[in-house]
XYZ file of C-alpha atoms in Angstrom:
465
model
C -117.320 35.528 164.235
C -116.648 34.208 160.958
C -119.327 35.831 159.149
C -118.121 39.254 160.744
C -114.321 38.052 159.568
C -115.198 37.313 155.973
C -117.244 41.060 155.211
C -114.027 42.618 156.481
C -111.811 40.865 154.754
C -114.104 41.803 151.498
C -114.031 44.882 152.616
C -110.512 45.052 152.897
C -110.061 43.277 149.836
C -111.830 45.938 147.650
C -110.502 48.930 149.074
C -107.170 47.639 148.584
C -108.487 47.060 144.753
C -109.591 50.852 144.241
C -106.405 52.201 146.055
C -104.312 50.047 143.394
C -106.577 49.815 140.379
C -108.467 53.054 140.269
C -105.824 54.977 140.059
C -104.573 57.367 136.871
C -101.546 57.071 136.393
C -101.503 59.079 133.015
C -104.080 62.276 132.781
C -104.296 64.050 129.671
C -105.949 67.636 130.056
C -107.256 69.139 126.443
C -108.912 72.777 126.880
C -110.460 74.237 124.021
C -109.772 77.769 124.582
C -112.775 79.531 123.998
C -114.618 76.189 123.127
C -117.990 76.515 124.334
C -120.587 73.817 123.884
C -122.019 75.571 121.120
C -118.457 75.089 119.468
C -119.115 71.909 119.615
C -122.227 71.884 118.114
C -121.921 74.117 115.495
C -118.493 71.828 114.154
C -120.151 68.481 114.709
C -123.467 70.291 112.267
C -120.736 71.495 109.509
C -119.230 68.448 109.337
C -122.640 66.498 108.591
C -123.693 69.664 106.363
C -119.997 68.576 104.566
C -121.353 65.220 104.373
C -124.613 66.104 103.156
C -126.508 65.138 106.349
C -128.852 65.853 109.053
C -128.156 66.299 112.067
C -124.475 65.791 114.390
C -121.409 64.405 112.690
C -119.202 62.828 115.206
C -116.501 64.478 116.816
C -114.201 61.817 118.886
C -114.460 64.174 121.922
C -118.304 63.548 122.174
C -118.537 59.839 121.720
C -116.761 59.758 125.170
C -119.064 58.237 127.235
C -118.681 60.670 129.676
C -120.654 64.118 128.479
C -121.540 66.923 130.616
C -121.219 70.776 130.993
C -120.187 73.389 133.725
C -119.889 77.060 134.083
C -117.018 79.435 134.141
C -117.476 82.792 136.198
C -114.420 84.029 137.871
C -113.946 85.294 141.338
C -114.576 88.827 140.644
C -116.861 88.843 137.525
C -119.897 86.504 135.753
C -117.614 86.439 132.891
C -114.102 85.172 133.299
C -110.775 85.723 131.167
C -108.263 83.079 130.262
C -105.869 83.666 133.246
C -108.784 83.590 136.071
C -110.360 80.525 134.356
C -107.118 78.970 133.567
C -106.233 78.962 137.157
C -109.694 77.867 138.585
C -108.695 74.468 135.825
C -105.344 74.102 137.063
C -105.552 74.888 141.131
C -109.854 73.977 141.379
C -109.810 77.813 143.226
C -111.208 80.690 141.639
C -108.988 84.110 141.431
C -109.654 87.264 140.060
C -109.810 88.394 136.156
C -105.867 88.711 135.102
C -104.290 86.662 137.745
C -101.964 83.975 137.059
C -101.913 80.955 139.541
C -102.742 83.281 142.861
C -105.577 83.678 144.402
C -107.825 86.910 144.764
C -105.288 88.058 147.860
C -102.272 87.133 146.004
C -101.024 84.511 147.694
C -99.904 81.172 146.252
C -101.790 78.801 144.356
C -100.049 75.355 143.386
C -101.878 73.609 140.369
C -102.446 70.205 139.470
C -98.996 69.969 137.242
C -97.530 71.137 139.936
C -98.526 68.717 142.652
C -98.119 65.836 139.963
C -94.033 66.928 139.484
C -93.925 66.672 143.409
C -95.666 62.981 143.412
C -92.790 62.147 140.703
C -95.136 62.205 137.945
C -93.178 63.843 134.426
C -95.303 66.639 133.533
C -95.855 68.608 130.113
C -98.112 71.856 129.291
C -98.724 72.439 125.649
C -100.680 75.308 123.513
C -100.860 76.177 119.802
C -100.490 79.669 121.525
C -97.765 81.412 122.791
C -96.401 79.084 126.171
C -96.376 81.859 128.283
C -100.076 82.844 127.243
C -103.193 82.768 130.077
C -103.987 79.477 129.873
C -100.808 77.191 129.901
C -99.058 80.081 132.076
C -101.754 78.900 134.988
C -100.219 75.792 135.363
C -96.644 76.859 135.787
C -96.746 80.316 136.835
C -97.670 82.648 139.503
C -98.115 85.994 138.449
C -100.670 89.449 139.351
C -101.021 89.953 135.736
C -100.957 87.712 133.029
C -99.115 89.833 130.594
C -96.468 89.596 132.581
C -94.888 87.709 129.906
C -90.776 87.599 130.590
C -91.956 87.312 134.242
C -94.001 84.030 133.368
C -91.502 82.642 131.428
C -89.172 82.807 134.314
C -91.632 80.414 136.491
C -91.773 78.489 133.537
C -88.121 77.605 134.325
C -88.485 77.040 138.233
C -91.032 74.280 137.783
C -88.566 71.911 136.240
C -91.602 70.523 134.480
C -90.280 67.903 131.601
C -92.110 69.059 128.004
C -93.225 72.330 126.887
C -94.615 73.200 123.588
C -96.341 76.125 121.408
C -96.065 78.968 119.533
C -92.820 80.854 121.061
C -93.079 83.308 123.639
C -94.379 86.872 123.839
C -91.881 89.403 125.556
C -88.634 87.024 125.155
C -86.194 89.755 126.491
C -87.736 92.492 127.879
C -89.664 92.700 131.482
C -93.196 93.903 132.037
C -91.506 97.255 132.414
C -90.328 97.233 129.150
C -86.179 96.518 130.899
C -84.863 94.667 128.295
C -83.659 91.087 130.136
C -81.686 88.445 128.710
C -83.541 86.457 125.791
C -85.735 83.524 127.549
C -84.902 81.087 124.739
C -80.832 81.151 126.452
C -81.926 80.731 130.098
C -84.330 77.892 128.970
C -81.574 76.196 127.280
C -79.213 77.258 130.334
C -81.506 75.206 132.299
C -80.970 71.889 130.890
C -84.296 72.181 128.118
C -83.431 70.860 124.313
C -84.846 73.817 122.520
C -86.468 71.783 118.917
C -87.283 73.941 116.508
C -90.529 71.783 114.371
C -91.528 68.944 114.644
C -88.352 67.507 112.484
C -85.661 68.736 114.379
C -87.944 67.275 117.284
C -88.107 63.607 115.599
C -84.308 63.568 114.922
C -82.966 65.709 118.029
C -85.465 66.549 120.243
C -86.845 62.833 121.205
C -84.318 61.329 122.850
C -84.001 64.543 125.054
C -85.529 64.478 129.003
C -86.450 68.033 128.820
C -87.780 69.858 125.789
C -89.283 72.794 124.536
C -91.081 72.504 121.387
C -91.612 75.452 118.984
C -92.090 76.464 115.537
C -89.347 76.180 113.340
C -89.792 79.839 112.414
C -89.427 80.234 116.355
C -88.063 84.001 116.417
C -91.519 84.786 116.678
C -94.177 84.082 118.577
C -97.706 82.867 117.041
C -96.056 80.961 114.400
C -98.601 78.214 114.797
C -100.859 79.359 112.194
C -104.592 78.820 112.259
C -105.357 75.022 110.766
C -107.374 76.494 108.135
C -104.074 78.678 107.016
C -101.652 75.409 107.364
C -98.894 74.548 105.459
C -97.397 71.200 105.571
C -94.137 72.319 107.436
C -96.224 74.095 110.102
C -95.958 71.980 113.548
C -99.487 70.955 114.846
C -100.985 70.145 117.869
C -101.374 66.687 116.806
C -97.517 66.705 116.289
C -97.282 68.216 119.647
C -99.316 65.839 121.152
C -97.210 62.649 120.261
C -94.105 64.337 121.226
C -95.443 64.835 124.614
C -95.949 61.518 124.458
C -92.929 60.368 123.344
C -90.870 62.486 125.970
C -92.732 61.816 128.858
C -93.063 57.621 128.951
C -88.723 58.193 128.483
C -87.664 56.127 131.975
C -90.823 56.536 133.437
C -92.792 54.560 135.611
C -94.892 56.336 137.816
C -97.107 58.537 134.814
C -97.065 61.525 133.531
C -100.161 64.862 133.518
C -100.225 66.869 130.372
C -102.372 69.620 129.897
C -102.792 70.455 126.197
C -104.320 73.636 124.770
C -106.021 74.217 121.645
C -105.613 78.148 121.710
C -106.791 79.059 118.583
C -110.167 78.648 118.761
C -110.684 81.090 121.239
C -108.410 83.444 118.778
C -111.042 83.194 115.897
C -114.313 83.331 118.618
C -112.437 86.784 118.935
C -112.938 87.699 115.259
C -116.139 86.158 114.538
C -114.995 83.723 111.920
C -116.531 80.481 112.174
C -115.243 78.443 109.676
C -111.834 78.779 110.926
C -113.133 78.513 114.765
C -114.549 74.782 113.372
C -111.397 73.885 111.837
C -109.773 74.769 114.917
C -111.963 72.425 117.107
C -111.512 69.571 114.531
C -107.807 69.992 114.707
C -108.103 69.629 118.457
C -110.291 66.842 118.317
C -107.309 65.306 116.014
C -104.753 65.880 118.885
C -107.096 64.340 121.303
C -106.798 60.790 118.592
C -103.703 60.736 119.112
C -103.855 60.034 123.419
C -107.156 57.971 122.521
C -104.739 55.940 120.531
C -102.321 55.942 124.108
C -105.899 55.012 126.481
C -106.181 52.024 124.090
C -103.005 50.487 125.001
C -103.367 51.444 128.814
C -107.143 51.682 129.393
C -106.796 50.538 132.728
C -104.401 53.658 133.730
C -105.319 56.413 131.631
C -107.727 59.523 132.290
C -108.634 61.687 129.579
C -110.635 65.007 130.078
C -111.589 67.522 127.651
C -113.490 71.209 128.478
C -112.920 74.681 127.759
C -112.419 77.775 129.657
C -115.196 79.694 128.667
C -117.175 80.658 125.866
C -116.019 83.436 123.209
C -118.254 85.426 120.951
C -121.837 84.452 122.366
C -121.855 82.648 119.055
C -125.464 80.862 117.987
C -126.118 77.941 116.057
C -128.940 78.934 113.445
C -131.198 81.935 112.622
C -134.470 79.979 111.322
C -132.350 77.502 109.309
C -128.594 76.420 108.826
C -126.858 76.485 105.718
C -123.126 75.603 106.873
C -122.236 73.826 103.854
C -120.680 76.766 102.113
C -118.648 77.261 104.778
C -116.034 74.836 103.430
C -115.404 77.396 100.573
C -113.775 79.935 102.656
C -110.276 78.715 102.007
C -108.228 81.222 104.861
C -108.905 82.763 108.213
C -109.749 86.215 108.884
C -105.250 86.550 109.500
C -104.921 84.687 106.088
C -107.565 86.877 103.627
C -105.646 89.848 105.141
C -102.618 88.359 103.920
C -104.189 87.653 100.748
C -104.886 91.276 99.894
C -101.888 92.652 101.569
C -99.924 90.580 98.762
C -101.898 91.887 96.386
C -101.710 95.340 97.397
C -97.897 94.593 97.151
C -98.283 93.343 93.907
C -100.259 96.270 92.412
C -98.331 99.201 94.358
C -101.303 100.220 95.737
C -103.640 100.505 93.082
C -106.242 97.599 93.827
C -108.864 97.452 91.103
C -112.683 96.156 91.818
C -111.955 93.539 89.746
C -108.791 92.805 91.749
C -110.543 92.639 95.020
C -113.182 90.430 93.853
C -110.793 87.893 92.502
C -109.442 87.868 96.003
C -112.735 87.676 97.862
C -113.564 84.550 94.594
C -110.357 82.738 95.844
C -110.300 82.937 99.232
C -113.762 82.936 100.152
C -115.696 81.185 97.302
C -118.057 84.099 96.534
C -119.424 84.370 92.900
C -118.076 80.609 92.012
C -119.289 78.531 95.043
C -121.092 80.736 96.948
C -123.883 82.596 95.546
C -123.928 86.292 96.279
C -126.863 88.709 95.985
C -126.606 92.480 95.132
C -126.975 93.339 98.774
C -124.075 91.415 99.553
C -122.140 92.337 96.884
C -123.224 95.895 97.665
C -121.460 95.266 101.234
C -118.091 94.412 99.542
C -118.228 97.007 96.883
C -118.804 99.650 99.751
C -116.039 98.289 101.810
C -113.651 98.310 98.950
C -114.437 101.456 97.928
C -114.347 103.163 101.705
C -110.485 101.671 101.577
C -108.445 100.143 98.811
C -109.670 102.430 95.906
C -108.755 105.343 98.335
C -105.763 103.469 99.123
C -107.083 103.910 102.647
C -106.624 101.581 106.462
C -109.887 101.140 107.923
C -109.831 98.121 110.199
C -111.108 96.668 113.671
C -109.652 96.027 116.494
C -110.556 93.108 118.232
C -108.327 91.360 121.109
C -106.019 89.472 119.163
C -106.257 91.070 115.778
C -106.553 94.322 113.811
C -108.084 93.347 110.144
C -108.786 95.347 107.046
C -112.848 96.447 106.857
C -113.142 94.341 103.496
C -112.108 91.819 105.359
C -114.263 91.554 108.421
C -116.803 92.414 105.670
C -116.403 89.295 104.216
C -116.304 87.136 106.620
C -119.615 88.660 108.136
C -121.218 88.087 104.868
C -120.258 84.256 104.906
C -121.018 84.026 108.535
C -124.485 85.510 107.457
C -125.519 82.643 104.532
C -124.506 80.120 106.704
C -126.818 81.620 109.354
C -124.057 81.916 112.217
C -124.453 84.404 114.556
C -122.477 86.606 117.062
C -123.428 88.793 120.153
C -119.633 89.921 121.055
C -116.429 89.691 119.872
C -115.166 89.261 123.751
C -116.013 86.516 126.208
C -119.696 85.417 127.552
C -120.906 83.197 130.337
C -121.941 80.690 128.531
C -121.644 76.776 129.152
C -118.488 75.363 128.504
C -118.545 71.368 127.535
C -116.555 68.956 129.872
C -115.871 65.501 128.125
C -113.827 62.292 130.134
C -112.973 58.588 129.379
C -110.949 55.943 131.506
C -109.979 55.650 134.831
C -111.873 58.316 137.195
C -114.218 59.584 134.418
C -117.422 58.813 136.548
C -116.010 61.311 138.713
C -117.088 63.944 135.843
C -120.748 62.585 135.018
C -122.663 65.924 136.735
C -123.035 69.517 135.753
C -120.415 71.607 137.705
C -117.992 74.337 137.886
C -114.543 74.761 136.119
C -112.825 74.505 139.671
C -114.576 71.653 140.444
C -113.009 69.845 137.405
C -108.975 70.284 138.878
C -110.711 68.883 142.062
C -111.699 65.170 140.759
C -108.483 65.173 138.513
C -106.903 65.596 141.831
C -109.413 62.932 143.257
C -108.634 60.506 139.659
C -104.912 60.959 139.958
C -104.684 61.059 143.331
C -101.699 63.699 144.001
């Protein structure tokens, strides 16, 4: 009678220990849009190419000591979009390409943010996209398409949620119908949100606020966040963004907080083929993922961190024989910023854009001729580029999702793409694996290879909402 006594009593004992200890009180949720694990690879090889090394540098997110993968397919298709995969991260149920937090019938889905609001948790949802884009939209909204922008937005008010942050918002006064509708930015601030505009304005005005929205300080448009390889010191960051998600959810707060945080960008420059600024892009996430490191240290014993992505953008391959990613560190702008390069040139000139003028662009911007050798049959691809446009004076561009650019342009950043020995198979979305990274409390959970649904599932199971 004893004996049987004292194994209940241990039993007892340690299930009362999991219920109170292996708990997380405070998740962070990074997705690297478009980040898949050859992202990873490919930035971790440039950075040791940088170094002058072989083999992997070390990104933070991989010395987690919790590393697997998982696939991505949506509901209706091998190959998912940002709204179906979005919502299969926030909900752990797979929808149909283009829906918003429902499932394939439409009805309601509730996510993870949502459930944590409801368990009393503060909540924030965070992109260097616009907030009412695919991904951070599937954790707030409920929508049958996701550019249903102004309608998004408007769920982005119900949920009461406590931090917001990104790029503006697409559509901030006109319906899906093209109604015009008041501007979003009044309603938001009608509903009790401290609209900062930068990361200053945040630091004086914003942090002492219980509900804020975070945006660019050049706000009145949306994508404002420019690409980290096009920064400027005054542009905000989603390193920035991360601390003052941080900093406005532990106000008065002691039950936790969820954050999902979105680096959105590099599934912008998957879309136009340019790797150097899709690396940059993944480092600058990795940065933002420091900065709640630097939180788990402090509560280790409380705090779940997992990183993945939602799929994999621009079948991109690491290699062709040999690497040489090195030169890579010359190209100076994105594809968005060389366009703005010649466009100010252009300007400049009136229109009449010399060889000579073109190449100094291309020798600034991209290295070529000073850091990066070019042959004739590279130089050939420029020269016929230029001379198909600019010396006709003369738009011939591509469309890709996110982005029309200028033929010279795409030109020249296939050219660098080619030395370095990067490769592409689309400029949409593949089914490729997408990485899945975890520390702290409930990160065992995340040890096996599994689906993107399955992820929101042993949050759920971690946090236990």
């Amino acid at each position: 009678m004893k004996k049987f006594l004292f194994s209940t009593l241990i039993v007892v004992l340690s299930l009362g220990f999991q219920t109170v200890i292996a708990q997380a009180k405070y998740v962070f949720y990074f997705i690297g849009d478009g980040m898949g694990v050859n992202y990873v690879n490919l930035t971790e090889a440039y950075m040791s190419a940088v170094n002058g090394e072989r083999g992997s540098g070390k990104l933070l997110m991989t010395q987690f000591p919790v590393a697997s993968f998982a696939t991505s397919f949506s509901d209706n298709n091998d190959v998912t979009d940002s709204a179906a995969s979005g919502t299969a991260l926030a909900s752990g149920e797979k929808t149909n390409n283009g829906y918003i937090g429902l499932r394939p019938d439409k009805t309601l889905l509730e996510s993870i943010a949502e459930k944590a609001k409801k368990a009393g948790k503060k909540v924030g949802i965070a992109s260097t996209v616009p907030i009412n884009h695919a991904t951070p939209a599937a954790f707030y909204g409920h929508q049958k398409s996701r550019d249903m922008y102004y309608e998004i937005s408007l769920d982005l008010i119900k949920s009461n949620f406590d931090f917001f942050a990104g790029a503006g918002f697409y559509n901030r006064d006109v319906l899906h119908d093209k109604t015009k509708a008041p501007d979003i930015y009044g309603l938001i601030t009608e509903a009790g949100y401290y609209i900062s505009k930068g990361y200053d304005d945040y630091k004086i005005n914003g942090v002492s606020k219980s509900k804020v929205v975070l945006v660019p300080f050049n706000w009145q448009e949306p994508e404002k966040i420019p690409n980290a390889i096009d920064r400027t010191p005054a542009d905000l960051t989603l390193k920035q963004i991360t601390q003052a998600a941080i900093e406005t959810l532990m106000q008065d707060n002691k039950k936790g907080f969820f954050v999902m945080l979105e680096g959105g960008r590099i599934d912008w420059n998957g879309h136009s083929n340019d790797a150097a600024a899709a690396i940059r892009e993944t480092i600058d996430m990795d940065e933002a993922i420091g900065v709640a490191y630097e939180f788990y240290k402090k509560h280790p014993k409380e705090t779940l961190i997992v990183i993945t992505a939602d799929h994999e953008t621009g079948g991109m391959t690491v290699g062709r024989g040999r690497l040489n990613l090195n030169i890579l560190q010359h190209q100076k702008k994105s594809k968005e910023g060389l366009t703005n390069a010649f466009r100010e040139v252009y300007e400049a000139k009136k229109g009449k854009v010399t060889w000579d003028d073109a190449k100094q662009v291309l020798t600034d911007v991209m290295g070529f001729w000073k850091d990066v050798p070019i042959s004739w049959d590279n130089e050939k691809i420029l020269r016929d580029a230029y001379e198909e446009t600019l010396a006709k004076n003369k738009d011939v561009s591509e469309k890709t999702l996110y982005a029309t650019t200028p033929l010279i342009v795409v030109k020249a950043v296939a050219v660098i793409n080619d030395l370095a020995r990067i490769g592409w198979a689309t400029t949409s979305h593949s089914a490729g694996y997408i990485p899945v990274f975890a520390i702290g409390v409930g990160s065992d959970l995340f040890k096996q290879k599994s689906d993107n649904a399955e992820i929101a599932k042993k949050i759920l199971q971690a946090a236990k909402y």
